[in-house]
PDB file of C-alpha atoms in Angstrom:
ATOM      1  CA  MET A   1      -0.083   0.003  -0.093  1.00 41.00           C
ATOM      2  CA  ALA A   2       2.560   1.876   0.126  1.00 37.00           C
ATOM      3  CA  LYS A   3       2.661   3.491  -3.261  1.00 41.00           C
ATOM      4  CA  LEU A   4      -0.792   5.486  -2.075  1.00 40.00           C
ATOM      5  CA  GLU A   5      -0.068   7.008   0.834  1.00 39.00           C
ATOM      6  CA  ALA A   6       1.122  10.074  -2.098  1.00 40.00           C
ATOM      7  CA  LYS A   7       0.734  13.506  -0.969  1.00 39.00           C
ATOM      8  CA  ARG A   8      -2.068  16.415  -1.574  1.00 39.00           C
ATOM      9  CA  GLU A   9      -1.723  19.047  -3.248  1.00 39.00           C
ATOM     10  CA  ALA A  10      -2.563  22.173  -2.028  1.00 39.00           C
ATOM     11  CA  ARG A  11      -5.072  22.539  -4.854  1.00 50.00           C
ATOM     12  CA  ARG A  12      -6.907  19.477  -5.039  1.00 80.00           C
ATOM     13  CA  ASP A  13      -7.518  17.066  -3.195  1.00 91.00           C
ATOM     14  CA  TRP A  14      -6.215  14.049  -5.054  1.00 96.00           C
ATOM     15  CA  ALA A  15      -3.313  13.291  -6.715  1.00 97.00           C
ATOM     16  CA  ASP A  16      -2.988  11.036 -10.287  1.00 98.00           C
ATOM     17  CA  HIS A  17      -1.569   7.745 -10.860  1.00 98.00           C
ATOM     18  CA  TYR A  18      -0.651   6.938 -13.946  1.00 98.00           C
ATOM     19  CA  TRP A  19       0.260   2.970 -14.961  1.00 98.00           C
ATOM     20  CA  TRP A  20       0.612   0.608 -17.874  1.00 98.00           C
ATOM     21  CA  SER A  21      -1.389  -1.543 -19.312  1.00 98.00           C
ATOM     22  CA  GLY A  22      -0.425  -5.221 -20.577  1.00 97.00           C
ATOM     23  CA  ASP A  23      -0.899  -3.513 -24.777  1.00 97.00           C
ATOM     24  CA  GLY A  24       0.879  -0.159 -23.922  1.00 98.00           C
ATOM     25  CA  VAL A  25      -2.042   1.907 -22.493  1.00 98.00           C
ATOM     26  CA  ARG A  26      -1.832   4.353 -20.623  1.00 98.00           C
ATOM     27  CA  LEU A  27      -3.485   4.456 -17.714  1.00 98.00           C
ATOM     28  CA  HIS A  28      -5.204   7.414 -15.320  1.00 98.00           C
ATOM     29  CA  ALA A  29      -6.343   7.046 -11.922  1.00 98.00           C
ATOM     30  CA  ARG A  30      -7.225  10.115  -8.718  1.00 98.00           C
ATOM     31  CA  VAL A  31      -5.369   8.878  -6.004  1.00 98.00           C
ATOM     32  CA  TYR A  32      -7.354  10.122  -1.814  1.00 97.00           C
ATOM     33  CA  VAL A  33      -5.364   9.754   0.696  1.00 94.00           C
ATOM     34  CA  GLY A  34      -7.528   8.604   3.184  1.00 91.00           C
ATOM     35  CA  PRO A  35      -7.155   9.404   7.121  1.00 91.00           C
ATOM     36  CA  ASP A  36      -4.388   9.102   9.438  1.00 90.00           C
ATOM     37  CA  GLY A  37      -4.379   4.913  10.315  1.00 86.00           C
ATOM     38  CA  SER A  38      -5.925   4.324   7.336  1.00 88.00           C
ATOM     39  CA  GLY A  39      -4.215   2.585   5.079  1.00 87.00           C
ATOM     40  CA  THR A  40      -4.387  -0.906   6.611  1.00 92.00           C
ATOM     41  CA  LYS A  41      -7.963  -0.666   5.245  1.00 96.00           C
ATOM     42  CA  PRO A  42      -8.766  -2.285   1.165  1.00 98.00           C
ATOM     43  CA  PRO A  43      -9.168   0.870  -0.815  1.00 98.00           C
ATOM     44  CA  VAL A  44     -12.262   1.841  -2.034  1.00 98.00           C
ATOM     45  CA  LEU A  45     -11.854   1.712  -6.113  1.00 98.00           C
ATOM     46  CA  CYS A  46     -14.297   4.323  -7.819  1.00 99.00           C
ATOM     47  CA  MET A  47     -15.103   3.138 -11.340  1.00 98.00           C
ATOM     48  CA  PRO A  48     -17.497   5.312 -13.772  1.00 98.00           C
ATOM     49  CA  GLY A  49     -20.056   4.019 -16.335  1.00 98.00           C
ATOM     50  CA  LEU A  50     -20.110   3.846 -20.651  1.00 97.00           C
ATOM     51  CA  ALA A  51     -18.595   6.968 -21.357  1.00 96.00           C
ATOM     52  CA  ARG A  52     -17.991   8.318 -17.895  1.00 97.00           C
ATOM     53  CA  ASN A  53     -14.282   9.991 -15.694  1.00 98.00           C
ATOM     54  CA  ALA A  54     -12.811  10.522 -12.978  1.00 98.00           C
ATOM     55  CA  ARG A  55     -14.592  13.123 -12.564  1.00 98.00           C
ATOM     56  CA  ASP A  56     -17.751  11.870 -11.926  1.00 97.00           C
ATOM     57  CA  PHE A  57     -16.544  10.783  -8.426  1.00 98.00           C
ATOM     58  CA  GLU A  58     -14.869  14.529  -7.344  1.00 97.00           C
ATOM     59  CA  ALA A  59     -17.798  14.638  -5.112  1.00 96.00           C
ATOM     60  CA  LEU A  60     -17.831  12.179  -3.312  1.00 98.00           C
ATOM     61  CA  ALA A  61     -14.692  10.523  -3.709  1.00 98.00           C
ATOM     62  CA  PRO A  62     -13.098  13.043  -1.341  1.00 97.00           C
ATOM     63  CA  HIS A  63     -16.257  11.606   0.917  1.00 97.00           C
ATOM     64  CA  VAL A  64     -14.742   8.710   0.823  1.00 98.00           C
ATOM     65  CA  ALA A  65     -11.652   8.833   1.669  1.00 97.00           C
ATOM     66  CA  GLN A  66     -12.616  10.477   5.092  1.00 97.00           C
ATOM     67  CA  GLN A  67     -12.648   7.319   5.724  1.00 96.00           C
ATOM     68  CA  ARG A  68     -10.313   5.255   3.789  1.00 97.00           C
ATOM     69  CA  HIS A  69      -7.235   5.170   0.716  1.00 97.00           C
ATOM     70  CA  THR A  70     -10.047   5.942  -2.514  1.00 98.00           C
ATOM     71  CA  ILE A  71      -8.874   5.364  -6.498  1.00 98.00           C
ATOM     72  CA  ALA A  72     -10.955   7.282  -9.026  1.00 98.00           C
ATOM     73  CA  ILE A  73     -10.128   5.298 -12.174  1.00 98.00           C
ATOM     74  CA  GLU A  74     -11.012   6.371 -15.586  1.00 98.00           C
ATOM     75  CA  PHE A  75     -11.075   3.294 -17.994  1.00 98.00           C
ATOM     76  CA  ARG A  76      -8.514   3.658 -21.585  1.00 98.00           C
ATOM     77  CA  GLY A  77     -10.509   6.225 -24.005  1.00 98.00           C
ATOM     78  CA  ARG A  78     -11.415   8.361 -21.148  1.00 98.00           C
ATOM     79  CA  GLY A  79     -10.076  11.267 -19.551  1.00 98.00           C
ATOM     80  CA  ASP A  80      -6.802  11.443 -18.671  1.00 98.00           C
ATOM     81  CA  SER A  81      -6.277   7.578 -20.322  1.00 98.00           C
ATOM     82  CA  ALA A  82      -5.549   7.439 -23.022  1.00 98.00           C
ATOM     83  CA  TYR A  83      -7.068   6.202 -26.556  1.00 98.00           C
ATOM     84  CA  ALA A  84      -6.779   2.934 -27.726  1.00 98.00           C
ATOM     85  CA  LYS A  85      -4.983   1.903 -30.201  1.00 97.00           C
ATOM     86  CA  ASP A  86      -7.659  -1.367 -31.120  1.00 97.00           C
ATOM     87  CA  PRO A  87     -11.143   0.147 -30.541  1.00 97.00           C
ATOM     88  CA  MET A  88     -12.262  -3.739 -30.378  1.00 97.00           C
ATOM     89  CA  THR A  89     -10.337  -4.128 -26.674  1.00 98.00           C
ATOM     90  CA  TYR A  90     -12.833  -1.181 -25.238  1.00 98.00           C
ATOM     91  CA  VAL A  91     -14.636  -3.729 -23.906  1.00 97.00           C
ATOM     92  CA  PRO A  92     -15.917  -4.919 -20.034  1.00 97.00           C
ATOM     93  CA  LEU A  93     -13.033  -8.402 -19.958  1.00 97.00           C
ATOM     94  CA  THR A  94     -10.433  -5.300 -21.459  1.00 98.00           C
ATOM     95  CA  TYR A  95     -11.396  -2.966 -18.123  1.00 98.00           C
ATOM     96  CA  VAL A  96     -11.299  -6.179 -16.225  1.00 98.00           C
ATOM     97  CA  GLN A  97      -7.151  -6.497 -17.294  1.00 98.00           C
ATOM     98  CA  ASP A  98      -6.400  -2.447 -17.033  1.00 98.00           C
ATOM     99  CA  VAL A  99      -8.093  -2.528 -13.465  1.00 98.00           C
ATOM    100  CA  ILE A 100      -5.355  -5.726 -12.630  1.00 98.00           C
ATOM    101  CA  ALA A 101      -2.374  -4.445 -13.694  1.00 98.00           C
ATOM    102  CA  LEU A 102      -3.351  -1.259 -11.266  1.00 98.00           C
ATOM    103  CA  LEU A 103      -4.315  -3.778  -7.881  1.00 98.00           C
ATOM    104  CA  ASP A 104      -0.807  -5.153  -8.751  1.00 98.00           C
ATOM    105  CA  ASP A 105       1.405  -1.711  -9.400  1.00 98.00           C
ATOM    106  CA  LEU A 106      -0.185  -0.597  -6.468  1.00 97.00           C
ATOM    107  CA  GLY A 107       0.510  -3.786  -4.855  1.00 97.00           C
ATOM    108  CA  ILE A 108      -3.131  -3.716  -3.523  1.00 98.00           C
ATOM    109  CA  ASP A 109      -4.538  -7.252  -2.174  1.00 98.00           C
ATOM    110  CA  ARG A 110      -8.203  -6.493  -1.336  1.00 98.00           C
ATOM    111  CA  PHE A 111     -10.613  -3.266  -2.626  1.00 98.00           C
ATOM    112  CA  ALA A 112     -13.704  -2.934  -2.219  1.00 98.00           C
ATOM    113  CA  THR A 113     -15.737  -0.978  -5.833  1.00 99.00           C
ATOM    114  CA  ILE A 114     -17.776   1.884  -6.216  1.00 99.00           C
ATOM    115  CA  GLY A 115     -19.101   1.057  -9.829  1.00 98.00           C
ATOM    116  CA  THR A 116     -22.226   3.274 -11.852  1.00 98.00           C
ATOM    117  CA  SER A 117     -23.231   1.807 -14.787  1.00 98.00           C
ATOM    118  CA  LEU A 118     -20.071   0.069 -16.892  1.00 98.00           C
ATOM    119  CA  GLY A 119     -17.603   0.483 -13.856  1.00 98.00           C
ATOM    120  CA  GLY A 120     -20.620  -1.915 -12.740  1.00 98.00           C
ATOM    121  CA  LEU A 121     -20.033  -4.509 -14.691  1.00 98.00           C
ATOM    122  CA  VAL A 122     -16.151  -5.022 -14.542  1.00 98.00           C
ATOM    123  CA  SER A 123     -16.969  -5.507 -10.565  1.00 98.00           C
ATOM    124  CA  MET A 124     -18.943  -8.191 -10.752  1.00 98.00           C
ATOM    125  CA  LEU A 125     -16.271 -10.043 -13.267  1.00 98.00           C
ATOM    126  CA  LEU A 126     -13.204  -7.920 -11.199  1.00 98.00           C
ATOM    127  CA  ALA A 127     -15.002 -10.944  -8.279  1.00 98.00           C
ATOM    128  CA  ALA A 128     -14.764 -13.787 -10.639  1.00 98.00           C
ATOM    129  CA  THR A 129     -11.508 -12.802 -11.636  1.00 98.00           C
ATOM    130  CA  LEU A 130     -10.124 -12.553  -8.391  1.00 98.00           C
ATOM    131  CA  PRO A 131     -12.034 -14.904  -5.795  1.00 97.00           C
ATOM    132  CA  GLY A 132     -11.579 -13.576  -2.501  1.00 97.00           C
ATOM    133  CA  ARG A 133     -10.404 -10.099  -3.217  1.00 98.00           C
ATOM    134  CA  LEU A 134     -13.241  -7.916  -3.047  1.00 98.00           C
ATOM    135  CA  VAL A 135     -14.792  -7.363   0.076  1.00 98.00           C
ATOM    136  CA  GLY A 136     -18.145  -5.391  -0.356  1.00 98.00           C
ATOM    137  CA  ALA A 137     -19.266  -3.225  -4.032  1.00 98.00           C
ATOM    138  CA  VAL A 138     -21.548  -1.296  -4.825  1.00 99.00           C
ATOM    139  CA  LEU A 139     -23.637  -1.619  -8.379  1.00 98.00           C
ATOM    140  CA  ASN A 140     -25.358   1.507  -9.051  1.00 98.00           C
ATOM    141  CA  ASP A 141     -27.900   1.049 -11.106  1.00 98.00           C
ATOM    142  CA  VAL A 142     -26.678  -2.133 -13.033  1.00 98.00           C
ATOM    143  CA  GLY A 143     -27.246  -5.675 -12.176  1.00 98.00           C
ATOM    144  CA  PRO A 144     -26.980  -8.832 -14.445  1.00 97.00           C
ATOM    145  CA  GLU A 145     -30.035  -8.360 -15.963  1.00 96.00           C
ATOM    146  CA  LEU A 146     -30.594  -5.435 -17.689  1.00 96.00           C
ATOM    147  CA  GLN A 147     -33.668  -3.712 -20.092  1.00 96.00           C
ATOM    148  CA  THR A 148     -32.963  -3.513 -23.695  1.00 94.00           C
ATOM    149  CA  SER A 149     -35.129  -0.229 -23.829  1.00 94.00           C
ATOM    150  CA  GLY A 150     -31.934   1.290 -22.285  1.00 95.00           C
ATOM    151  CA  LEU A 151     -29.820  -0.213 -24.421  1.00 94.00           C
ATOM    152  CA  ASP A 152     -30.934   0.026 -27.102  1.00 93.00           C
ATOM    153  CA  ARG A 153     -31.378   4.110 -26.465  1.00 94.00           C
ATOM    154  CA  ILE A 154     -27.378   4.125 -25.324  1.00 92.00           C
ATOM    155  CA  ARG A 155     -26.614   2.332 -28.164  1.00 90.00           C
ATOM    156  CA  ASP A 156     -28.067   5.058 -29.938  1.00 90.00           C
ATOM    157  CA  TYR A 157     -26.292   8.219 -28.853  1.00 88.00           C
ATOM    158  CA  ILE A 158     -22.621   6.951 -27.570  1.00 91.00           C
ATOM    159  CA  GLY A 159     -19.702   7.457 -30.337  1.00 83.00           C
ATOM    160  CA  ALA A 160     -21.919  10.186 -31.699  1.00 80.00           C
ATOM    161  CA  GLY A 161     -22.370  14.471 -31.244  1.00 74.00           C
ATOM    162  CA  GLY A 162     -20.195  17.504 -32.485  1.00 87.00           C
ATOM    163  CA  SER A 163     -19.243  20.389 -30.303  1.00 96.00           C
ATOM    164  CA  GLN A 164     -20.623  23.461 -28.988  1.00 97.00           C
ATOM    165  CA  PRO A 165     -19.228  26.714 -28.740  1.00 98.00           C
ATOM    166  CA  THR A 166     -19.603  28.115 -24.819  1.00 97.00           C
ATOM    167  CA  TRP A 167     -19.977  25.923 -21.231  1.00 98.00           C
ATOM    168  CA  ILE A 168     -23.849  27.237 -21.544  1.00 97.00           C
ATOM    169  CA  HIS A 169     -24.658  25.632 -25.587  1.00 97.00           C
ATOM    170  CA  ALA A 170     -22.600  22.043 -24.208  1.00 97.00           C
ATOM    171  CA  ALA A 171     -25.550  22.415 -21.415  1.00 98.00           C
ATOM    172  CA  ARG A 172     -28.801  22.709 -23.015  1.00 97.00           C
ATOM    173  CA  ALA A 173     -27.526  20.357 -25.495  1.00 95.00           C
ATOM    174  CA  PHE A 174     -26.762  17.588 -22.565  1.00 96.00           C
ATOM    175  CA  ALA A 175     -29.987  18.270 -21.026  1.00 97.00           C
ATOM    176  CA  GLU A 176     -31.869  18.096 -24.035  1.00 95.00           C
ATOM    177  CA  LEU A 177     -30.197  15.027 -24.706  1.00 93.00           C
ATOM    178  CA  ASN A 178     -31.210  14.144 -21.066  1.00 95.00           C
ATOM    179  CA  GLY A 179     -33.629  15.817 -19.687  1.00 96.00           C
ATOM    180  CA  ALA A 180     -35.936  12.264 -18.247  1.00 96.00           C
ATOM    181  CA  ILE A 181     -32.642  10.979 -16.819  1.00 97.00           C
ATOM    182  CA  TYR A 182     -32.467  13.603 -14.551  1.00 98.00           C
ATOM    183  CA  PRO A 183     -35.866  15.324 -14.933  1.00 98.00           C
ATOM    184  CA  HIS A 184     -35.344  18.639 -12.011  1.00 97.00           C
ATOM    185  CA  TYR A 185     -32.572  19.694 -12.743  1.00 98.00           C
ATOM    186  CA  ASP A 186     -32.471  23.099 -13.393  1.00 98.00           C
ATOM    187  CA  ILE A 187     -28.474  24.924 -16.282  1.00 97.00           C
ATOM    188  CA  HIS A 188     -26.356  24.445 -12.772  1.00 97.00           C
ATOM    189  CA  ASP A 189     -26.884  20.992 -12.407  1.00 98.00           C
ATOM    190  CA  TRP A 190     -26.575  20.891 -15.982  1.00 98.00           C
ATOM    191  CA  LEU A 191     -23.534  22.609 -16.438  1.00 98.00           C
ATOM    192  CA  ARG A 192     -22.249  20.479 -13.649  1.00 97.00           C
ATOM    193  CA  LEU A 193     -23.159  17.862 -15.412  1.00 98.00           C
ATOM    194  CA  THR A 194     -21.427  18.523 -18.742  1.00 98.00           C
ATOM    195  CA  ARG A 195     -17.750  19.799 -16.665  1.00 98.00           C
ATOM    196  CA  ARG A 196     -17.486  16.414 -15.202  1.00 98.00           C
ATOM    197  CA  THR A 197     -18.237  14.771 -18.767  1.00 97.00           C
ATOM    198  CA  HIS A 198     -16.851  17.051 -21.666  1.00 98.00           C
ATOM    199  CA  ARG A 199     -13.807  18.912 -21.801  1.00 97.00           C
ATOM    200  CA  LEU A 200     -12.525  22.156 -24.013  1.00 97.00           C
ATOM    201  CA  THR A 201     -10.143  21.367 -26.559  1.00 96.00           C
ATOM    202  CA  PRO A 202      -7.837  23.615 -27.618  1.00 96.00           C
ATOM    203  CA  GLU A 203      -9.570  24.950 -30.639  1.00 96.00           C
ATOM    204  CA  GLY A 204     -11.734  26.529 -28.355  1.00 97.00           C
ATOM    205  CA  ARG A 205     -14.434  24.173 -28.440  1.00 97.00           C
ATOM    206  CA  ILE A 206     -16.694  21.662 -25.412  1.00 98.00           C
ATOM    207  CA  VAL A 207     -16.730  17.880 -26.633  1.00 97.00           C
ATOM    208  CA  THR A 208     -17.458  14.832 -25.441  1.00 97.00           C
ATOM    209  CA  ASP A 209     -14.411  13.470 -22.969  1.00 98.00           C
ATOM    210  CA  TYR A 210     -14.278  10.263 -24.715  1.00 97.00           C
ATOM    211  CA  ASP A 211     -12.507   7.911 -27.338  1.00 97.00           C
ATOM    212  CA  LYS A 212     -15.998   7.997 -29.921  1.00 96.00           C
ATOM    213  CA  GLN A 213     -14.355   4.844 -31.297  1.00 96.00           C
ATOM    214  CA  ILE A 214     -15.836   3.334 -27.142  1.00 97.00           C
ATOM    215  CA  ALA A 215     -18.761   2.631 -29.343  1.00 94.00           C
ATOM    216  CA  ALA A 216     -16.757  -0.018 -32.536  1.00 94.00           C
ATOM    217  CA  PRO A 217     -17.480  -2.974 -30.132  1.00 94.00           C
ATOM    218  CA  LEU A 218     -21.579  -1.676 -29.602  1.00 89.00           C
ATOM    219  CA  ARG A 219     -21.708  -1.942 -32.861  1.00 84.00           C
ATOM    220  CA  VAL A 220     -20.965  -5.540 -33.937  1.00 81.00           C
ATOM    221  CA  THR A 221     -23.758  -8.076 -35.305  1.00 55.00           C
ATOM    222  CA  GLY A 222     -23.661 -10.162 -32.408  1.00 52.00           C
ATOM    223  CA  GLY A 223     -22.402  -7.559 -29.922  1.00 48.00           C
ATOM    224  CA  GLU A 224     -25.508  -8.335 -28.371  1.00 46.00           C
ATOM    225  CA  ALA A 225     -25.938 -11.900 -28.315  1.00 47.00           C
ATOM    226  CA  ALA A 226     -27.268 -13.383 -24.585  1.00 55.00           C
ATOM    227  CA  PHE A 227     -25.261 -13.720 -22.220  1.00 78.00           C
ATOM    228  CA  ASP A 228     -25.799 -14.748 -18.564  1.00 89.00           C
ATOM    229  CA  MET A 229     -24.356 -12.628 -16.535  1.00 95.00           C
ATOM    230  CA  TRP A 230     -25.905 -14.532 -13.104  1.00 97.00           C
ATOM    231  CA  PRO A 231     -23.461 -16.690 -12.442  1.00 97.00           C
ATOM    232  CA  VAL A 232     -21.034 -13.541 -12.260  1.00 97.00           C
ATOM    233  CA  TYR A 233     -23.149 -11.635 -10.353  1.00 98.00           C
ATOM    234  CA  ARG A 234     -23.192 -14.521  -7.821  1.00 98.00           C
ATOM    235  CA  ALA A 235     -19.091 -13.958  -7.402  1.00 98.00           C
ATOM    236  CA  LEU A 236     -19.867 -11.287  -5.186  1.00 98.00           C
ATOM    237  CA  GLY A 237     -20.746 -14.276  -2.957  1.00 97.00           C
ATOM    238  CA  SER A 238     -21.453 -13.026   0.841  1.00 97.00           C
ATOM    239  CA  VAL A 239     -19.773  -9.437   0.514  1.00 98.00           C
ATOM    240  CA  PRO A 240     -21.466  -5.732   1.344  1.00 98.00           C
ATOM    241  CA  LEU A 241     -23.041  -5.297  -1.612  1.00 98.00           C
ATOM    242  CA  LEU A 242     -25.586  -2.657  -2.363  1.00 98.00           C
ATOM    243  CA  ILE A 243     -27.580  -2.719  -5.630  1.00 98.00           C
ATOM    244  CA  LEU A 244     -28.775   1.523  -6.047  1.00 98.00           C
ATOM    245  CA  ARG A 245     -31.377   1.760  -8.980  1.00 98.00           C
ATOM    246  CA  GLY A 246     -32.617   4.915 -10.124  1.00 98.00           C
ATOM    247  CA  GLU A 247     -35.857   5.423 -10.191  1.00 98.00           C
ATOM    248  CA  LEU A 248     -37.264   5.902 -14.370  1.00 98.00           C
ATOM    249  CA  SER A 249     -33.957   4.180 -14.937  1.00 98.00           C
ATOM    250  CA  ASP A 250     -34.205   2.500 -17.493  1.00 98.00           C
ATOM    251  CA  ILE A 251     -31.730   0.266 -17.654  1.00 98.00           C
ATOM    252  CA  LEU A 252     -32.438  -1.574 -14.335  1.00 98.00           C
ATOM    253  CA  ALA A 253     -36.184  -2.676 -13.843  1.00 98.00           C
ATOM    254  CA  ARG A 254     -37.223  -3.017 -10.090  1.00 98.00           C
ATOM    255  CA  ALA A 255     -38.047  -6.459 -10.447  1.00 98.00           C
ATOM    256  CA  ALA A 256     -34.315  -7.235 -11.186  1.00 98.00           C
ATOM    257  CA  GLY A 257     -32.492  -5.805  -8.869  1.00 98.00           C
ATOM    258  CA  GLU A 258     -34.799  -7.350  -6.533  1.00 98.00           C
ATOM    259  CA  LYS A 259     -33.979 -10.792  -7.667  1.00 98.00           C
ATOM    260  CA  MET A 260     -29.835  -9.637  -6.686  1.00 98.00           C
ATOM    261  CA  VAL A 261     -31.080  -9.566  -3.142  1.00 98.00           C
ATOM    262  CA  ALA A 262     -32.354 -12.412  -2.829  1.00 98.00           C
ATOM    263  CA  GLU A 263     -29.953 -14.127  -5.035  1.00 98.00           C
ATOM    264  CA  LEU A 264     -27.383 -12.947  -2.433  1.00 98.00           C
ATOM    265  CA  PRO A 265     -26.876 -13.025   1.588  1.00 95.00           C
ATOM    266  CA  GLN A 266     -25.652  -9.446   2.084  1.00 97.00           C
ATOM    267  CA  ALA A 267     -27.460  -7.491  -1.184  1.00 98.00           C
ATOM    268  CA  ARG A 268     -29.488  -3.961   0.320  1.00 98.00           C
ATOM    269  CA  LEU A 269     -31.364  -2.120  -2.575  1.00 98.00           C
ATOM    270  CA  VAL A 270     -31.446   1.308  -2.768  1.00 98.00           C
ATOM    271  CA  GLU A 271     -33.546   2.922  -4.880  1.00 98.00           C
ATOM    272  CA  VAL A 272     -32.638   6.886  -5.443  1.00 98.00           C
ATOM    273  CA  PRO A 273     -36.342   9.054  -6.319  1.00 98.00           C
ATOM    274  CA  GLY A 274     -36.669  11.512  -8.947  1.00 98.00           C
ATOM    275  CA  VAL A 275     -33.823   9.945 -11.593  1.00 98.00           C
ATOM    276  CA  GLY A 276     -33.682   7.744 -14.472  1.00 98.00           C
ATOM    277  CA  HIS A 277     -29.653   6.304 -15.792  1.00 98.00           C
ATOM    278  CA  ALA A 278     -27.931   6.598 -13.751  1.00 98.00           C
ATOM    279  CA  PRO A 279     -27.937   7.986 -10.160  1.00 98.00           C
ATOM    280  CA  THR A 280     -24.746  10.719 -10.302  1.00 98.00           C
ATOM    281  CA  LEU A 281     -24.075   9.814  -7.025  1.00 98.00           C
ATOM    282  CA  ASP A 282     -24.088  12.761  -5.404  1.00 96.00           C
ATOM    283  CA  GLU A 283     -27.643  12.570  -4.034  1.00 98.00           C
ATOM    284  CA  PRO A 284     -28.724  12.807  -0.122  1.00 98.00           C
ATOM    285  CA  GLU A 285     -30.560   8.976  -0.555  1.00 98.00           C
ATOM    286  CA  ALA A 286     -27.073   7.188  -2.601  1.00 98.00           C
ATOM    287  CA  ILE A 287     -24.030   8.925  -0.577  1.00 98.00           C
ATOM    288  CA  ALA A 288     -26.539   8.002   2.734  1.00 98.00           C
ATOM    289  CA  ALA A 289     -26.679   4.059   2.425  1.00 98.00           C
ATOM    290  CA  ILE A 290     -22.710   3.954   0.634  1.00 98.00           C
ATOM    291  CA  ASP A 291     -22.383   5.274   4.376  1.00 98.00           C
ATOM    292  CA  ALA A 292     -23.839   2.665   6.209  1.00 98.00           C
ATOM    293  CA  TRP A 293     -22.029  -0.013   2.862  1.00 98.00           C
ATOM    294  CA  LEU A 294     -19.087   1.953   3.983  1.00 98.00           C
ATOM    295  CA  ALA A 295     -19.380   0.682   7.757  1.00 98.00           C
ATOM    296  CA  GLU A 296     -19.946  -2.887   7.100  1.00 98.00           C
ATOM    297  CA  LEU A 297     -16.607  -2.814   5.103  1.00 98.00           C
ATOM    298  CA  PRO A 298     -14.319  -5.101   6.387  1.00 96.00           C
ATOM    299  CA  THR A 299     -11.198  -2.832   8.277  1.00 93.00           C
ATOM    300  CA  ALA A 300      -8.474  -4.501   7.400  1.00 92.00           C
TER     301      ALA A 300
END
């Protein structure tokens, strides 16, 4: 855990960490140092959704870091992680290998995860790939059974879109696309979310902060063929497990969430009101549920 003892910078509460994937992609994470004495506790890995990055956790990660070392990961092709030369490596099994490379690089044995959407799928796959090493998980609006309507919606917009001249223009465009997901947001909320998901180019334009080629595997004919994720989900075993579901979600049905709870002994389902896929984890209900989950994690 020595490498996790990064010094805090005066202007921010996290430090950059870079590591290399097995196929030579330079990857990035934000490391938030926990309080004194937390070095023996399994750290928390925060993993974002398909088109998202470490900024998704800019509010939650410092909160979690009040108790434990916290690492907000940027998957290849997002944020400050490099883009992959082969777009067909933008798949969950590759992300799992990238995270394992990070664990090896930092000397982390046991860990917990907070995963939104894609990040939750990676959490389940890590549990199956590294038996006994994952000590707890938050699955944010994702599970082994997903709704086709939501997957089709994501497939339609991912990798599309141009640029905007100002942050206000970008926020309004983002709101038009996602208004049904966060129906109670005002322009200040949309600006906050847009700054997390977009970046300013050297030419002064605002664009989404990911490689558009992450959509390539989603376009492959037969890519939606059935793959039973329930055995992978069950690999979470008896660890503390929090399942968050957006009340308006078109990805994780309430019935699927209830089935997940019935399958594992320490699984708990909490619905976040008034939002769809996925809760941003800034919501009071989500934070309270995560705090309760943190209290259940092992301390060594």
